[in-house]
Amino acid sequence: QVRLVESGGGSVQSGGSLRLSCAGTGYLSRRYCLTWFRQAPGKEREAVAGIWRNSGTTYYIASVKGRFTLSQDNADTVYLQMDSLRFEDTAMYYCATKPDGCTMTWDKASTFDYWGEGTQVTVNL
């Protein structure tokens, strides 16, 4: 059983930065796909960025490429560095993971087994 805990959310001005953390326990190996999803009020949940933890291969949606960066440490924490934040990035951010690859499914929420409770990101105009 993997447990995920997100942190690092907050309120920033447009153009600012935040770094989200997803601390995980219970991993059996590094062969897990981990994705950050977000959901804004009244909108569908969407995948933002994913990482195949075994190799560090990353995936991003077009709207965050060049602004958001995924990384991980040796202590099972995955980071989402968010720069040049925009008002439209405002949402609750969740990390999710599964003991499977990311290819073709990194952005499919239904395929993920373990979820954190989320951290709120608010970007002010």
mmCIF file of N, CA and C in Angstrom:
data_model
loop_
_atom_site.group_PDB
_atom_site.id
_atom_site.type_symbol
_atom_site.label_atom_id
_atom_site.label_comp_id
_atom_site.label_asym_id
_atom_site.label_seq_id
_atom_site.Cartn_x
_atom_site.Cartn_y
_atom_site.Cartn_z
ATOM 1 N N GLN A 1 0.848 -1.186 0.000
ATOM 2 C CA GLN A 1 0.000 0.000 0.000
ATOM 3 C C GLN A 1 0.892 1.247 0.000
ATOM 4 N N VAL A 2 0.746 2.066 -1.016
ATOM 5 C CA VAL A 2 1.518 3.294 -1.112
ATOM 6 C C VAL A 2 0.682 4.437 -0.546
ATOM 7 N N ARG A 3 1.324 5.259 0.241
ATOM 8 C CA ARG A 3 0.662 6.451 0.769
ATOM 9 C C ARG A 3 1.391 7.678 0.222
ATOM 10 N N LEU A 4 0.607 8.640 -0.273
ATOM 11 C CA LEU A 4 1.163 9.861 -0.850
ATOM 12 C C LEU A 4 0.669 11.068 -0.073
ATOM 13 N N VAL A 5 1.567 11.996 0.180
ATOM 14 C CA VAL A 5 1.208 13.233 0.873
ATOM 15 C C VAL A 5 1.775 14.412 0.087
ATOM 16 N N GLU A 6 0.884 15.284 -0.363
ATOM 17 C CA GLU A 6 1.304 16.475 -1.101
ATOM 18 C C GLU A 6 1.529 17.637 -0.140
ATOM 19 N N SER A 7 2.435 18.526 -0.540
ATOM 20 C CA SER A 7 2.652 19.771 0.205
ATOM 21 C C SER A 7 3.217 20.806 -0.753
ATOM 22 N N GLY A 8 3.263 22.036 -0.294
ATOM 23 C CA GLY A 8 3.893 23.091 -1.063
ATOM 24 C C GLY A 8 2.949 24.042 -1.768
ATOM 25 N N GLY A 9 1.652 23.769 -1.690
ATOM 26 C CA GLY A 9 0.709 24.680 -2.321
ATOM 27 C C GLY A 9 0.654 26.013 -1.599
ATOM 28 N N GLY A 10 -0.031 26.958 -2.223
ATOM 29 C CA GLY A 10 -0.175 28.268 -1.613
ATOM 30 C C GLY A 10 -0.755 29.247 -2.590
ATOM 31 N N SER A 11 -0.647 30.512 -2.239
ATOM 32 C CA SER A 11 -1.178 31.587 -3.055
ATOM 33 C C SER A 11 -0.019 32.458 -3.536
ATOM 34 N N VAL A 12 0.056 32.685 -4.848
ATOM 35 C CA VAL A 12 1.137 33.484 -5.425
ATOM 36 C C VAL A 12 0.567 34.421 -6.474
ATOM 37 N N GLN A 13 1.354 35.422 -6.809
ATOM 38 C CA GLN A 13 0.984 36.334 -7.888
ATOM 39 C C GLN A 13 1.319 35.687 -9.225
ATOM 40 N N SER A 14 0.595 36.115 -10.243
ATOM 41 C CA SER A 14 0.883 35.660 -11.595
ATOM 42 C C SER A 14 2.354 35.920 -11.916
ATOM 43 N N GLY A 15 2.999 34.915 -12.514
ATOM 44 C CA GLY A 15 4.418 35.022 -12.804
ATOM 45 C C GLY A 15 5.303 34.444 -11.727
ATOM 46 N N GLY A 16 4.726 34.123 -10.584
ATOM 47 C CA GLY A 16 5.486 33.584 -9.476
ATOM 48 C C GLY A 16 5.745 32.098 -9.602
ATOM 49 N N SER A 17 6.340 31.537 -8.550
ATOM 50 C CA SER A 17 6.733 30.131 -8.555
ATOM 51 C C SER A 17 6.290 29.437 -7.275
ATOM 52 N N LEU A 18 6.076 28.139 -7.409
ATOM 53 C CA LEU A 18 5.835 27.271 -6.268
ATOM 54 C C LEU A 18 6.492 25.931 -6.556
ATOM 55 N N ARG A 19 6.865 25.227 -5.512
ATOM 56 C CA ARG A 19 7.356 23.862 -5.671
ATOM 57 C C ARG A 19 6.495 22.929 -4.842
ATOM 58 N N LEU A 20 5.808 22.038 -5.540
ATOM 59 C CA LEU A 20 4.985 21.040 -4.867
ATOM 60 C C LEU A 20 5.812 19.792 -4.599
ATOM 61 N N SER A 21 5.528 19.147 -3.481
ATOM 62 C CA SER A 21 6.187 17.891 -3.127
ATOM 63 C C SER A 21 5.142 16.793 -2.980
ATOM 64 N N CYS A 22 5.521 15.610 -3.391
ATOM 65 C CA CYS A 22 4.673 14.428 -3.222
ATOM 66 C C CYS A 22 5.535 13.380 -2.524
ATOM 67 N N ALA A 23 5.374 13.277 -1.222
ATOM 68 C CA ALA A 23 6.162 12.336 -0.436
ATOM 69 C C ALA A 23 5.451 10.993 -0.382
ATOM 70 N N GLY A 24 6.165 9.942 -0.762
ATOM 71 C CA GLY A 24 5.552 8.619 -0.808
ATOM 72 C C GLY A 24 6.177 7.646 0.162
ATOM 73 N N THR A 25 5.344 6.794 0.731
ATOM 74 C CA THR A 25 5.820 5.671 1.555
ATOM 75 C C THR A 25 5.141 4.402 1.069
ATOM 76 N N GLY A 26 5.821 3.278 1.290
ATOM 77 C CA GLY A 26 5.233 2.001 0.904
ATOM 78 C C GLY A 26 5.585 1.527 -0.495
ATOM 79 N N TYR A 27 6.422 2.275 -1.203
ATOM 80 C CA TYR A 27 6.855 1.806 -2.516
ATOM 81 C C TYR A 27 7.642 0.503 -2.372
ATOM 82 N N LEU A 28 7.417 -0.429 -3.307
ATOM 83 C CA LEU A 28 8.154 -1.687 -3.299
ATOM 84 C C LEU A 28 9.384 -1.626 -4.194
ATOM 85 N N SER A 29 9.435 -0.666 -5.094
ATOM 86 C CA SER A 29 10.565 -0.477 -5.995
ATOM 87 C C SER A 29 10.427 0.918 -6.572
ATOM 88 N N ARG A 30 11.239 1.250 -7.577
ATOM 89 C CA ARG A 30 11.074 2.532 -8.264
ATOM 90 C C ARG A 30 10.282 2.374 -9.566
ATOM 91 N N ARG A 31 9.768 1.173 -9.804
ATOM 92 C CA ARG A 31 9.033 0.928 -11.045
ATOM 93 C C ARG A 31 7.577 1.367 -10.883
ATOM 94 N N TYR A 32 7.415 2.654 -10.720
ATOM 95 C CA TYR A 32 6.104 3.253 -10.572
ATOM 96 C C TYR A 32 6.009 4.458 -11.488
ATOM 97 N N CYS A 33 4.841 4.654 -12.045
ATOM 98 C CA CYS A 33 4.523 5.894 -12.738
ATOM 99 C C CYS A 33 3.849 6.818 -11.729
ATOM 100 N N LEU A 34 4.279 8.070 -11.702
ATOM 101 C CA LEU A 34 3.642 9.049 -10.832
ATOM 102 C C LEU A 34 3.252 10.255 -11.656
ATOM 103 N N THR A 35 2.035 10.696 -11.491
ATOM 104 C CA THR A 35 1.512 11.840 -12.240
ATOM 105 C C THR A 35 0.886 12.855 -11.300
ATOM 106 N N TRP A 36 1.093 14.119 -11.622
ATOM 107 C CA TRP A 36 0.386 15.206 -10.965
ATOM 108 C C TRP A 36 -0.853 15.531 -11.796
ATOM 109 N N PHE A 37 -1.996 15.524 -11.136
ATOM 110 C CA PHE A 37 -3.252 15.939 -11.743
ATOM 111 C C PHE A 37 -3.704 17.230 -11.060
ATOM 112 N N ARG A 38 -4.592 17.951 -11.719
ATOM 113 C CA ARG A 38 -5.179 19.132 -11.094
ATOM 114 C C ARG A 38 -6.648 19.218 -11.463
ATOM 115 N N GLN A 39 -7.385 19.863 -10.573
ATOM 116 C CA GLN A 39 -8.804 20.078 -10.845
ATOM 117 C C GLN A 39 -9.211 21.435 -10.304
ATOM 118 N N ALA A 40 -9.712 22.250 -11.198
ATOM 119 C CA ALA A 40 -10.224 23.566 -10.828
ATOM 120 C C ALA A 40 -11.733 23.471 -10.648
ATOM 121 N N PRO A 41 -12.324 24.361 -9.857
ATOM 122 C CA PRO A 41 -13.776 24.321 -9.647
ATOM 123 C C PRO A 41 -14.536 24.382 -10.970
ATOM 124 N N GLY A 42 -15.456 23.443 -11.135
ATOM 125 C CA GLY A 42 -16.283 23.433 -12.335
ATOM 126 C C GLY A 42 -15.604 22.870 -13.570
ATOM 127 N N LYS A 43 -14.383 22.358 -13.403
ATOM 128 C CA LYS A 43 -13.649 21.826 -14.556
ATOM 129 C C LYS A 43 -13.311 20.359 -14.344
ATOM 130 N N GLU A 44 -13.016 19.696 -15.448
ATOM 131 C CA GLU A 44 -12.600 18.289 -15.386
ATOM 132 C C GLU A 44 -11.191 18.193 -14.793
ATOM 133 N N ARG A 45 -10.933 17.088 -14.120
ATOM 134 C CA ARG A 45 -9.576 16.826 -13.658
ATOM 135 C C ARG A 45 -8.688 16.587 -14.870
ATOM 136 N N GLU A 46 -7.484 17.125 -14.842
ATOM 137 C CA GLU A 46 -6.568 16.921 -15.956
ATOM 138 C C GLU A 46 -5.181 16.554 -15.434
ATOM 139 N N ALA A 47 -4.506 15.722 -16.223
ATOM 140 C CA ALA A 47 -3.115 15.397 -15.916
ATOM 141 C C ALA A 47 -2.247 16.582 -16.302
ATOM 142 N N VAL A 48 -1.230 16.828 -15.512
ATOM 143 C CA VAL A 48 -0.338 17.957 -15.745
ATOM 144 C C VAL A 48 1.051 17.476 -16.151
ATOM 145 N N ALA A 49 1.603 16.554 -15.367
ATOM 146 C CA ALA A 49 2.962 16.072 -15.614
ATOM 147 C C ALA A 49 3.130 14.709 -14.965
ATOM 148 N N GLY A 50 3.900 13.854 -15.631
ATOM 149 C CA GLY A 50 4.119 12.511 -15.095
ATOM 150 C C GLY A 50 5.578 12.113 -15.188
ATOM 151 N N ILE A 51 5.958 11.140 -14.368
ATOM 152 C CA ILE A 51 7.338 10.663 -14.366
ATOM 153 C C ILE A 51 7.363 9.158 -14.163
ATOM 154 N N TRP A 52 8.163 8.496 -14.983
ATOM 155 C CA TRP A 52 8.442 7.084 -14.787
ATOM 156 C C TRP A 52 9.631 7.045 -13.847
ATOM 157 N N ARG A 53 9.382 6.691 -12.612
ATOM 158 C CA ARG A 53 10.356 6.884 -11.555
ATOM 159 C C ARG A 53 11.618 6.050 -11.765
ATOM 160 N N ASN A 54 11.510 4.958 -12.473
ATOM 161 C CA ASN A 54 12.672 4.077 -12.649
ATOM 162 C C ASN A 54 13.758 4.726 -13.495
ATOM 163 N N SER A 55 13.343 5.475 -14.503
ATOM 164 C CA SER A 55 14.316 6.077 -15.411
ATOM 165 C C SER A 55 14.363 7.598 -15.308
ATOM 166 N N GLY A 56 13.313 8.172 -14.733
ATOM 167 C CA GLY A 56 13.232 9.632 -14.690
ATOM 168 C C GLY A 56 12.616 10.241 -15.941
ATOM 169 N N THR A 57 12.136 9.425 -16.858
ATOM 170 C CA THR A 57 11.467 9.943 -18.052
ATOM 171 C C THR A 57 10.233 10.732 -17.641
ATOM 172 N N THR A 58 10.081 11.917 -18.225
ATOM 173 C CA THR A 58 8.981 12.797 -17.832
ATOM 174 C C THR A 58 8.043 13.094 -18.991
ATOM 175 N N TYR A 59 6.836 13.459 -18.639
ATOM 176 C CA TYR A 59 5.785 13.782 -19.592
ATOM 177 C C TYR A 59 5.087 15.055 -19.099
ATOM 178 N N TYR A 60 4.713 15.933 -20.037
ATOM 179 C CA TYR A 60 4.045 17.185 -19.680
ATOM 180 C C TYR A 60 2.944 17.479 -20.685
ATOM 181 N N ILE A 61 1.895 18.138 -20.207
ATOM 182 C CA ILE A 61 0.923 18.639 -21.155
ATOM 183 C C ILE A 61 1.481 19.919 -21.770
ATOM 184 N N ALA A 62 0.964 20.266 -22.932
ATOM 185 C CA ALA A 62 1.526 21.371 -23.705
ATOM 186 C C ALA A 62 1.515 22.693 -22.941
ATOM 187 N N SER A 63 0.464 22.930 -22.179
ATOM 188 C CA SER A 63 0.320 24.242 -21.541
ATOM 189 C C SER A 63 1.314 24.484 -20.406
ATOM 190 N N VAL A 64 1.991 23.452 -19.934
ATOM 191 C CA VAL A 64 2.952 23.644 -18.848
ATOM 192 C C VAL A 64 4.393 23.366 -19.279
ATOM 193 N N LYS A 65 4.587 22.894 -20.483
ATOM 194 C CA LYS A 65 5.954 22.616 -20.966
ATOM 195 C C LYS A 65 6.772 23.897 -20.936
ATOM 196 N N GLY A 66 7.964 23.784 -20.393
ATOM 197 C CA GLY A 66 8.823 24.958 -20.294
ATOM 198 C C GLY A 66 8.576 25.782 -19.046
ATOM 199 N N ARG A 67 7.489 25.510 -18.334
ATOM 200 C CA ARG A 67 7.184 26.245 -17.099
ATOM 201 C C ARG A 67 7.246 25.331 -15.873
ATOM 202 N N PHE A 68 6.830 24.081 -16.040
ATOM 203 C CA PHE A 68 6.812 23.127 -14.933
ATOM 204 C C PHE A 68 7.908 22.091 -15.152
ATOM 205 N N THR A 69 8.518 21.648 -14.057
ATOM 206 C CA THR A 69 9.592 20.661 -14.134
ATOM 207 C C THR A 69 9.430 19.622 -13.029
ATOM 208 N N LEU A 70 9.451 18.366 -13.419
ATOM 209 C CA LEU A 70 9.394 17.275 -12.462
ATOM 210 C C LEU A 70 10.797 16.827 -12.090
ATOM 211 N N SER A 71 10.965 16.440 -10.824
ATOM 212 C CA SER A 71 12.216 15.830 -10.390
ATOM 213 C C SER A 71 11.897 14.898 -9.231
ATOM 214 N N GLN A 72 12.876 14.116 -8.833
ATOM 215 C CA GLN A 72 12.669 13.215 -7.705
ATOM 216 C C GLN A 72 13.968 13.060 -6.951
ATOM 217 N N ASP A 73 13.841 12.645 -5.696
ATOM 218 C CA ASP A 73 15.031 12.382 -4.912
ATOM 219 C C ASP A 73 15.096 10.897 -4.573
ATOM 220 N N ASN A 74 16.095 10.532 -3.792
ATOM 221 C CA ASN A 74 16.270 9.122 -3.447
ATOM 222 C C ASN A 74 15.405 8.682 -2.277
ATOM 223 N N ALA A 75 14.642 9.636 -1.766
ATOM 224 C CA ALA A 75 13.818 9.315 -0.598
ATOM 225 C C ALA A 75 12.339 9.219 -0.958
ATOM 226 N N ASP A 76 12.069 8.891 -2.237
ATOM 227 C CA ASP A 76 10.698 8.657 -2.685
ATOM 228 C C ASP A 76 9.826 9.900 -2.639
ATOM 229 N N THR A 77 10.414 11.042 -2.858
ATOM 230 C CA THR A 77 9.644 12.272 -2.999
ATOM 231 C C THR A 77 9.787 12.789 -4.431
ATOM 232 N N VAL A 78 8.676 13.148 -5.017
ATOM 233 C CA VAL A 78 8.656 13.716 -6.360
ATOM 234 C C VAL A 78 8.258 15.184 -6.239
ATOM 235 N N TYR A 79 8.971 16.019 -6.957
ATOM 236 C CA TYR A 79 8.746 17.458 -6.889
ATOM 237 C C TYR A 79 8.186 17.969 -8.213
ATOM 238 N N LEU A 80 7.303 18.937 -8.124
ATOM 239 C CA LEU A 80 6.811 19.648 -9.305
ATOM 240 C C LEU A 80 7.151 21.122 -9.117
ATOM 241 N N GLN A 81 8.203 21.552 -9.799
ATOM 242 C CA GLN A 81 8.584 22.965 -9.780
ATOM 243 C C GLN A 81 7.728 23.711 -10.792
ATOM 244 N N MET A 82 7.010 24.709 -10.319
ATOM 245 C CA MET A 82 6.095 25.447 -11.178
ATOM 246 C C MET A 82 6.548 26.897 -11.253
ATOM 247 N N ASP A 83 6.986 27.311 -12.417
ATOM 248 C CA ASP A 83 7.441 28.682 -12.638
ATOM 249 C C ASP A 83 6.502 29.393 -13.602
ATOM 250 N N SER A 84 6.625 30.700 -13.656
ATOM 251 C CA SER A 84 5.788 31.523 -14.551
ATOM 252 C C SER A 84 4.320 31.144 -14.416
ATOM 253 N N LEU A 85 3.867 31.047 -13.194
ATOM 254 C CA LEU A 85 2.497 30.609 -12.947
ATOM 255 C C LEU A 85 1.484 31.591 -13.525
ATOM 256 N N ARG A 86 0.398 31.029 -14.003
ATOM 257 C CA ARG A 86 -0.678 31.808 -14.608
ATOM 258 C C ARG A 86 -1.957 31.621 -13.805
ATOM 259 N N PHE A 87 -2.866 32.540 -13.978
ATOM 260 C CA PHE A 87 -4.147 32.461 -13.278
ATOM 261 C C PHE A 87 -4.812 31.112 -13.545
ATOM 262 N N GLU A 88 -4.704 30.636 -14.789
ATOM 263 C CA GLU A 88 -5.367 29.393 -15.174
ATOM 264 C C GLU A 88 -4.712 28.145 -14.571
ATOM 265 N N ASP A 89 -3.593 28.303 -13.890
ATOM 266 C CA ASP A 89 -2.994 27.178 -13.168
ATOM 267 C C ASP A 89 -3.651 26.959 -11.805
ATOM 268 N N THR A 90 -4.527 27.870 -11.421
ATOM 269 C CA THR A 90 -5.212 27.746 -10.138
ATOM 270 C C THR A 90 -6.045 26.473 -10.098
ATOM 271 N N ALA A 91 -5.811 25.643 -9.101
ATOM 272 C CA ALA A 91 -6.511 24.359 -8.979
ATOM 273 C C ALA A 91 -6.043 23.647 -7.726
ATOM 274 N N MET A 92 -6.758 22.567 -7.394
ATOM 275 C CA MET A 92 -6.255 21.620 -6.410
ATOM 276 C C MET A 92 -5.359 20.645 -7.157
ATOM 277 N N TYR A 93 -4.167 20.442 -6.656
ATOM 278 C CA TYR A 93 -3.201 19.559 -7.299
ATOM 279 C C TYR A 93 -3.071 18.258 -6.491
ATOM 280 N N TYR A 94 -3.149 17.141 -7.209
ATOM 281 C CA TYR A 94 -3.050 15.820 -6.600
ATOM 282 C C TYR A 94 -1.916 15.039 -7.248
ATOM 283 N N CYS A 95 -1.199 14.245 -6.464
ATOM 284 C CA CYS A 95 -0.287 13.289 -7.066
ATOM 285 C C CYS A 95 -0.910 11.901 -6.938
ATOM 286 N N ALA A 96 -0.611 11.088 -7.928
ATOM 287 C CA ALA A 96 -1.143 9.736 -7.981
ATOM 288 C C ALA A 96 -0.070 8.823 -8.539
ATOM 289 N N THR A 97 -0.099 7.556 -8.132
ATOM 290 C CA THR A 97 0.924 6.634 -8.595
ATOM 291 C C THR A 97 0.357 5.244 -8.807
ATOM 292 N N LYS A 98 1.092 4.459 -9.588
ATOM 293 C CA LYS A 98 0.702 3.088 -9.866
ATOM 294 C C LYS A 98 1.950 2.280 -10.152
ATOM 295 N N PRO A 99 1.932 0.974 -9.805
ATOM 296 C CA PRO A 99 3.092 0.123 -10.053
ATOM 297 C C PRO A 99 3.103 -0.379 -11.485
ATOM 298 N N ASP A 100 3.244 0.549 -12.406
ATOM 299 C CA ASP A 100 3.151 0.233 -13.823
ATOM 300 C C ASP A 100 3.863 1.332 -14.594
ATOM 301 N N GLY A 101 4.051 1.107 -15.899
ATOM 302 C CA GLY A 101 4.692 2.121 -16.715
ATOM 303 C C GLY A 101 3.798 3.306 -16.978
ATOM 304 N N CYS A 102 4.425 4.362 -17.537
ATOM 305 C CA CYS A 102 3.706 5.587 -17.862
ATOM 306 C C CYS A 102 3.272 5.653 -19.324
ATOM 307 N N THR A 103 3.956 4.868 -20.159
ATOM 308 C CA THR A 103 3.736 4.987 -21.600
ATOM 309 C C THR A 103 2.275 4.804 -21.944
ATOM 310 N N MET A 104 1.735 5.779 -22.657
ATOM 311 C CA MET A 104 0.355 5.785 -23.149
ATOM 312 C C MET A 104 -0.699 5.980 -22.063
ATOM 313 N N THR A 105 -0.324 5.897 -20.798
ATOM 314 C CA THR A 105 -1.336 5.977 -19.740
ATOM 315 C C THR A 105 -0.996 6.961 -18.633
ATOM 316 N N TRP A 106 0.077 7.737 -18.822
ATOM 317 C CA TRP A 106 0.494 8.607 -17.718
ATOM 318 C C TRP A 106 -0.569 9.632 -17.378
ATOM 319 N N ASP A 107 -1.439 9.918 -18.358
ATOM 320 C CA ASP A 107 -2.447 10.944 -18.136
ATOM 321 C C ASP A 107 -3.855 10.381 -17.925
ATOM 322 N N LYS A 108 -3.952 9.081 -17.733
ATOM 323 C CA LYS A 108 -5.269 8.432 -17.564
ATOM 324 C C LYS A 108 -5.531 8.208 -16.069
ATOM 325 N N ALA A 109 -6.338 9.056 -15.472
ATOM 326 C CA ALA A 109 -6.576 9.006 -14.034
ATOM 327 C C ALA A 109 -7.119 7.651 -13.580
ATOM 328 N N SER A 110 -7.934 7.044 -14.415
ATOM 329 C CA SER A 110 -8.580 5.786 -14.026
ATOM 330 C C SER A 110 -7.593 4.642 -13.844
ATOM 331 N N THR A 111 -6.375 4.799 -14.368
ATOM 332 C CA THR A 111 -5.389 3.717 -14.270
ATOM 333 C C THR A 111 -4.533 3.799 -13.004
ATOM 334 N N PHE A 112 -4.702 4.854 -12.222
ATOM 335 C CA PHE A 112 -3.862 5.045 -11.042
ATOM 336 C C PHE A 112 -4.503 4.454 -9.798
ATOM 337 N N ASP A 113 -3.642 3.849 -8.952
ATOM 338 C CA ASP A 113 -4.132 3.113 -7.786
ATOM 339 C C ASP A 113 -4.112 3.918 -6.496
ATOM 340 N N TYR A 114 -3.139 4.792 -6.372
ATOM 341 C CA TYR A 114 -2.937 5.486 -5.100
ATOM 342 C C TYR A 114 -2.933 6.993 -5.328
ATOM 343 N N TRP A 115 -3.644 7.693 -4.464
ATOM 344 C CA TRP A 115 -3.807 9.128 -4.595
ATOM 345 C C TRP A 115 -3.526 9.832 -3.271
ATOM 346 N N GLY A 116 -2.971 11.030 -3.377
ATOM 347 C CA GLY A 116 -2.875 11.883 -2.217
ATOM 348 C C GLY A 116 -4.144 12.694 -2.046
ATOM 349 N N GLU A 117 -4.171 13.507 -1.004
ATOM 350 C CA GLU A 117 -5.376 14.283 -0.705
ATOM 351 C C GLU A 117 -5.367 15.665 -1.334
ATOM 352 N N GLY A 118 -4.261 16.051 -1.904
ATOM 353 C CA GLY A 118 -4.229 17.294 -2.659
ATOM 354 C C GLY A 118 -3.655 18.472 -1.912
ATOM 355 N N THR A 119 -3.201 19.453 -2.690
ATOM 356 C CA THR A 119 -2.723 20.722 -2.143
ATOM 357 C C THR A 119 -3.204 21.832 -3.072
ATOM 358 N N GLN A 120 -3.697 22.903 -2.492
ATOM 359 C CA GLN A 120 -4.311 23.974 -3.276
ATOM 360 C C GLN A 120 -3.265 24.950 -3.798
ATOM 361 N N VAL A 121 -3.380 25.267 -5.075
ATOM 362 C CA VAL A 121 -2.541 26.293 -5.698
ATOM 363 C C VAL A 121 -3.462 27.397 -6.200
ATOM 364 N N THR A 122 -3.214 28.606 -5.764
ATOM 365 C CA THR A 122 -4.004 29.757 -6.188
ATOM 366 C C THR A 122 -3.063 30.796 -6.771
ATOM 367 N N VAL A 123 -3.339 31.186 -8.012
ATOM 368 C CA VAL A 123 -2.526 32.203 -8.678
ATOM 369 C C VAL A 123 -3.386 33.438 -8.867
ATOM 370 N N ASN A 124 -2.946 34.528 -8.297
ATOM 371 C CA ASN A 124 -3.699 35.782 -8.341
ATOM 372 C C ASN A 124 -3.255 36.640 -9.513
ATOM 373 N N LEU A 125 -4.235 37.320 -10.108
ATOM 374 C CA LEU A 125 -3.911 38.175 -11.251
ATOM 375 C C LEU A 125 -3.098 39.385 -10.798
#
